[in-house]
Short mmCIF file of C-alpha atoms and ligand atoms in Angstrom, two decimals:
data_model
loop_
_atom_site.label_atom_id
_atom_site.label_comp_id
_atom_site.label_asym_id
_atom_site.label_seq_id
_atom_site.Cartn_x
_atom_site.Cartn_y
_atom_site.Cartn_z
CA MET A 247 93.76 126.97 101.78
CA SER A 248 95.10 123.91 100.08
CA ILE A 249 97.75 120.91 101.14
CA LYS A 250 100.79 122.13 100.23
CA ARG A 251 103.59 120.74 102.50
CA VAL A 252 102.96 116.52 103.10
CA LEU A 253 105.57 114.64 105.97
CA PHE A 254 104.99 111.08 105.63
CA VAL A 255 106.14 109.56 109.19
CA VAL A 256 107.75 105.49 107.95
CA ALA A 257 108.86 103.26 110.70
CA MET A 258 111.37 101.12 108.40
CA GLU A 259 114.33 101.50 105.69
CA ALA A 260 112.21 98.63 104.03
CA GLU A 261 108.93 100.27 103.68
CA ALA A 262 110.41 103.75 102.96
CA SER A 263 112.99 102.94 100.53
CA PRO A 264 110.71 102.14 97.52
CA PHE A 265 108.25 105.28 97.61
CA VAL A 266 111.59 107.99 98.48
CA SER A 267 113.00 106.13 95.27
CA ALA A 268 109.73 106.75 92.64
CA LEU A 269 109.42 110.44 93.38
CA SER A 270 113.35 110.96 93.50
CA LEU A 271 113.26 111.93 96.81
CA ALA A 272 116.79 113.31 97.89
CA PRO A 273 118.27 113.53 101.08
CA CYS A 274 117.90 116.58 103.45
CA LYS A 275 119.99 117.79 106.39
CA SER A 276 117.33 120.01 108.05
CA VAL A 277 115.66 118.59 109.78
CA PHE A 278 116.88 116.24 112.36
CA PRO A 279 120.26 117.58 114.34
CA ALA A 280 122.92 115.09 112.26
CA SER A 281 123.39 112.77 115.62
CA LEU A 282 120.63 111.69 115.62
CA PRO A 283 119.99 107.86 113.50
CA PHE A 284 116.18 109.70 112.19
CA ARG A 285 117.03 110.61 108.57
CA SER A 286 115.05 112.25 105.88
CA PHE A 287 114.13 113.10 102.30
CA SER A 288 112.43 116.02 100.13
CA GLY A 289 111.34 117.11 96.72
CA SER A 290 108.62 117.33 94.93
CA HIS A 291 105.11 115.97 92.99
CA ASN A 292 102.53 117.51 91.57
CA GLY A 293 102.72 120.41 93.36
CA LEU A 294 103.43 119.51 96.95
CA ASP A 295 106.05 119.60 99.45
CA VAL A 296 106.89 116.07 100.25
CA THR A 297 109.03 115.08 103.48
CA VAL A 298 110.09 111.73 104.20
CA VAL A 299 110.85 110.12 107.61
CA THR A 300 112.16 107.45 108.49
CA SER A 301 113.19 106.21 112.03
CA GLY A 302 116.95 105.15 111.35
CA LYS A 303 119.00 102.11 112.04
CA ASP A 304 120.27 101.10 115.75
CA ALA A 305 123.88 100.95 116.83
CA THR A 306 123.56 99.82 120.23
CA TYR A 307 122.04 95.97 119.17
CA SER A 308 122.82 95.93 115.27
CA THR A 309 123.78 98.46 112.72
CA GLY A 310 121.19 97.09 110.65
CA VAL A 311 117.95 96.66 112.37
CA ASP A 312 115.36 99.74 111.91
CA ASN A 313 114.19 101.98 115.31
CA VAL A 314 111.01 100.19 115.51
CA GLY A 315 108.82 101.22 118.10
CA THR A 316 106.63 104.01 119.95
CA LEU A 317 109.49 105.30 121.38
CA PRO A 318 111.59 106.25 118.08
CA ALA A 319 108.25 107.00 115.99
CA GLY A 320 107.48 109.96 118.78
CA VAL A 321 110.49 111.92 118.86
CA MET A 322 111.18 111.82 115.83
CA THR A 323 107.88 112.61 114.56
CA THR A 324 107.47 115.64 116.96
CA LEU A 325 111.08 116.83 115.96
CA ALA A 326 109.99 116.97 112.17
CA LEU A 327 106.68 118.40 112.74
CA GLN A 328 108.34 121.33 114.76
CA SER A 329 111.18 122.34 112.37
CA SER A 330 109.03 123.05 109.43
CA SER A 331 105.50 124.15 109.33
CA PHE A 332 103.75 121.14 107.89
CA ASP A 333 99.96 121.37 106.83
CA LEU A 334 99.39 117.59 106.67
CA CYS A 335 101.14 114.20 108.33
CA ILE A 336 100.45 110.85 106.61
CA ASN A 337 101.80 107.70 108.92
CA ALA A 338 102.62 105.14 106.39
CA GLY A 339 103.69 101.43 106.79
CA THR A 340 102.92 97.95 107.42
CA CYS A 341 100.70 96.48 109.85
CA GLY A 342 98.49 93.03 110.85
CA GLY A 343 95.48 92.99 110.19
CA PHE A 344 91.79 91.38 111.02
CA SER A 345 90.49 89.00 109.16
CA ARG A 346 87.41 89.65 111.21
CA LYS A 347 87.47 93.29 110.10
CA GLY A 348 88.25 92.03 106.20
CA ALA A 349 92.41 92.48 105.79
CA GLU A 350 93.12 90.20 103.53
CA ILE A 351 97.29 90.35 102.92
CA GLY A 352 98.02 93.34 101.04
CA SER A 353 94.43 95.19 102.38
CA VAL A 354 95.00 99.18 102.62
CA PHE A 355 94.01 100.68 105.00
CA LEU A 356 93.13 104.11 105.90
CA THR A 357 93.19 104.91 109.88
CA LYS A 358 89.55 106.70 111.14
CA GLY A 359 91.79 106.71 114.61
CA ALA A 360 94.44 105.31 116.98
CA ALA A 361 94.59 103.77 120.40
CA PHE A 362 96.81 101.53 122.75
CA HIS A 363 95.99 98.28 123.63
CA ASP A 364 98.66 97.43 126.09
CA ARG A 365 98.46 100.11 128.01
CA ARG A 366 97.01 98.96 131.52
CA ILE A 367 97.09 101.90 133.83
CA ASP A 368 93.16 100.04 135.45
CA ILE A 369 93.28 102.71 138.74
CA PRO A 370 89.58 102.97 139.50
CA GLY A 371 88.07 106.33 140.27
CA THR A 372 90.61 108.46 138.47
CA PRO A 373 91.78 109.40 134.38
CA PHE A 374 94.44 106.78 134.01
CA LYS A 375 92.78 103.96 132.29
CA ASP A 376 91.13 106.23 129.41
CA TYR A 377 94.42 107.91 129.10
CA GLY A 378 96.25 104.48 129.13
CA THR A 379 93.94 103.59 126.05
CA GLY A 380 94.38 107.24 124.73
CA LYS A 381 92.11 106.45 121.93
CA MET A 382 92.59 109.41 119.43
CA GLU A 383 90.54 110.11 116.43
CA SER A 384 92.18 110.95 112.66
CA LEU A 385 90.86 113.35 109.99
CA SER A 386 87.35 111.73 108.49
CA THR A 387 89.07 110.89 104.40
CA THR A 388 86.27 109.10 102.88
CA ASN A 389 86.23 110.78 99.97
CA LEU A 390 90.98 109.62 99.77
CA GLN A 391 88.96 106.08 100.69
CA ALA A 392 85.88 105.95 97.92
CA ALA A 393 88.86 107.21 95.31
CA ILE A 394 91.96 104.67 96.09
CA GLY A 395 89.84 101.71 97.13
CA ALA A 396 90.76 100.97 100.53
CA HIS A 397 89.37 99.87 103.60
CA GLU A 398 88.71 102.35 106.45
CA GLY A 399 89.51 101.38 110.33
CA ILE A 400 91.11 101.53 113.54
CA CYS A 401 94.29 101.10 114.13
CA SER A 402 96.06 99.93 118.04
CA THR A 403 99.18 99.70 119.01
CA SER A 404 102.52 98.47 120.99
CA ASP A 405 105.46 98.06 121.12
CA SER A 406 105.20 94.36 120.77
CA LEU A 407 104.70 92.66 117.37
CA ASP A 408 103.11 89.65 118.95
CA HIS A 409 99.93 89.81 121.61
CA ASP A 410 98.42 88.16 124.16
CA GLU A 411 94.12 87.33 125.42
CA ARG A 412 95.07 91.19 127.32
CA ASP A 413 96.00 92.81 123.80
CA ASP A 414 93.44 91.02 122.01
CA GLU A 415 90.41 92.08 124.67
CA ARG A 416 91.06 95.69 123.95
CA MET A 417 91.83 95.47 120.23
CA GLU A 418 88.09 93.66 120.06
CA PHE A 419 86.91 96.30 122.77
CA ASN A 420 88.35 99.16 120.29
CA ASP A 421 86.67 97.70 117.44
CA THR A 422 90.70 97.39 116.07
CA SER A 423 90.87 96.59 112.44
CA VAL A 424 94.52 96.95 112.21
CA LYS A 425 97.59 96.44 114.27
CA ASP A 426 100.83 98.54 114.25
CA MET A 427 104.12 99.46 116.58
CA GLU A 428 103.80 103.32 116.35
CA SER A 429 100.57 104.80 114.93
CA ALA A 430 99.29 105.71 118.42
CA ALA A 431 102.72 107.26 119.09
CA ILE A 432 102.94 109.39 115.56
CA HIS A 433 99.14 110.51 116.42
CA TRP A 434 99.80 111.81 119.89
CA ALA A 435 102.57 113.69 118.59
CA CYS A 436 100.79 115.00 116.05
CA ASN A 437 97.63 116.05 118.28
CA ILE A 438 100.43 118.12 120.57
CA CYS A 439 101.38 119.59 117.31
CA ASN A 440 98.03 120.52 115.84
CA VAL A 441 98.82 119.17 112.62
CA PRO A 442 95.76 116.68 111.20
CA HIS A 443 96.92 113.28 110.89
CA PHE A 444 95.72 110.24 109.31
CA GLY A 445 97.42 106.65 108.47
CA VAL A 446 98.06 104.18 105.23
CA LYS A 447 98.50 101.16 105.99
CA VAL A 448 99.93 97.62 103.89
CA VAL A 449 98.28 94.34 105.40
CA THR A 450 101.77 92.14 106.35
CA ASP A 451 100.32 89.36 108.31
CA ILE A 452 96.77 88.08 109.47
CA VAL A 453 96.03 88.51 113.14
CA ASP A 454 93.34 86.11 113.51
CA GLY A 455 94.92 83.66 111.73
CA GLU A 456 96.83 80.59 111.96
CA ARG A 457 100.25 81.55 111.51
CA PRO A 458 102.40 83.46 114.01
CA SER A 459 103.14 87.05 112.50
CA ALA A 460 106.43 86.97 112.23
CA GLU A 461 106.69 84.47 109.31
CA GLN A 462 103.78 86.21 107.52
CA PHE A 463 105.58 89.64 108.62
CA MET A 464 108.59 88.32 107.13
CA GLU A 465 107.66 86.95 103.91
CA ASN A 466 105.16 89.72 103.03
CA LEU A 467 107.49 93.11 103.70
CA GLY A 468 108.51 93.78 100.09
CA SER A 469 105.20 93.22 98.78
CA ALA A 470 103.84 95.07 101.40
CA ALA A 471 106.42 97.53 100.50
CA LYS A 472 106.16 98.00 97.12
CA LYS A 473 101.65 98.27 97.84
CA LEU A 474 103.13 101.58 99.43
CA GLN A 475 105.14 102.60 96.60
CA GLU A 476 102.19 102.41 95.06
CA THR A 477 99.68 103.69 96.50
CA LEU A 478 101.62 106.87 98.52
CA PRO A 479 101.53 108.86 94.75
CA LYS A 480 97.70 107.16 94.42
CA VAL A 481 97.33 109.53 97.60
CA LEU A 482 99.07 112.45 97.11
CA ASN A 483 97.64 112.98 93.83
CA PHE A 484 93.83 113.10 95.44
CA VAL A 485 95.88 115.25 98.11
CA ALA A 486 97.42 118.13 95.84
CA GLY A 487 95.01 121.60 95.30
CA LYS A 488 92.70 120.17 98.34
CA GLU A 489 91.97 121.50 101.30
CA ILE A 490 91.83 119.00 103.99
CA LYS A 491 88.02 119.20 104.36
CA ASP A 492 88.33 117.68 101.00
CA LEU A 493 89.56 114.63 102.19
N1 LIG B 585 103.70 94.99 111.28
C1 LIG B 585 103.78 94.28 110.51
N2 LIG B 585 102.28 93.46 111.62
C2 LIG B 585 102.40 93.84 112.59
C3 LIG B 585 101.50 93.44 113.53
N3 LIG B 585 101.11 91.98 113.74
N4 LIG B 585 102.01 93.58 114.49
C4 LIG B 585 102.62 95.10 114.85
N5 LIG B 585 103.22 95.76 114.11
C5 LIG B 585 103.31 95.04 112.49
#
C-alpha cells in the first residue's frame, strides 16, 4: 500500500516554521488536548496528508523557550501517533555533526539508526547496559538518499547540547555521525506504536571541531531551518506514491 499519511515531529518552532509556511499548513486542534503545550499543523502536499507537530513553549522558565529534549519529544510523538493512524513518521530538525563522518555546516543526514549516549546503566550480568544504550535501527532510505543527495548515519541523543569524554566514547563506539536531543526518544515512540520512522537532520555545528556547539548552533539555526524548508518538500515528493519498501 502506498504511503498516504505522514507525521513530521519537530522539536523547535524555529526549525518547523519555514516548512509549515512553505506548505501552507494550518493549525489543527485534533491532535493534542488543549491543555498541553504541543502544537500541530496539517494540510496536504502532492497527494499526501501531512501533519507537523512541534513541542511548543515552556511556561515555567520563560514563555519564549521551546520544550526541547527527550521528555517532550517522547510524549508528543506517542500522543500524536495515538491520535490517528500514520503510515510514516519523520523526525526533522537540526543536529551537531561529526566532521570525521563527513559532516559540514548545512549537511543533510538521513538517520539510519539512533542510540542514547548518556544513559549509563552498566550493571554487570544484566541487560540494562544494552537497554541504556538503546540502539534502534531506522528504515532503510537508500533510494531517498540517492535522490536528494543526502548523507546517512546514526544519530545519538542525550538531553544535553554539550558533551563530555564519556559521551564521546559512547558516540564513537556507536559509530555516530550526528547528535541531537530528541531522535532516540522519537524513535522509541515510533517503535512502541509500530510506525515506520527515519530522521532528516541538518547540521548546525561541528561536534569534533574547535568551537563550542552553543555558539555555532545560534549562528546557524536560521540557515539550517531554511535548509529544512528546502529539503522536506523534496522528501515528501519522493515519498508520494511510494511504499515503505521503496524508500
Ligand atoms: N542540535 C543542534 N546541534 C546539536 C548538538 N551539538 N547537540 C545536540 N543537539 C543539537
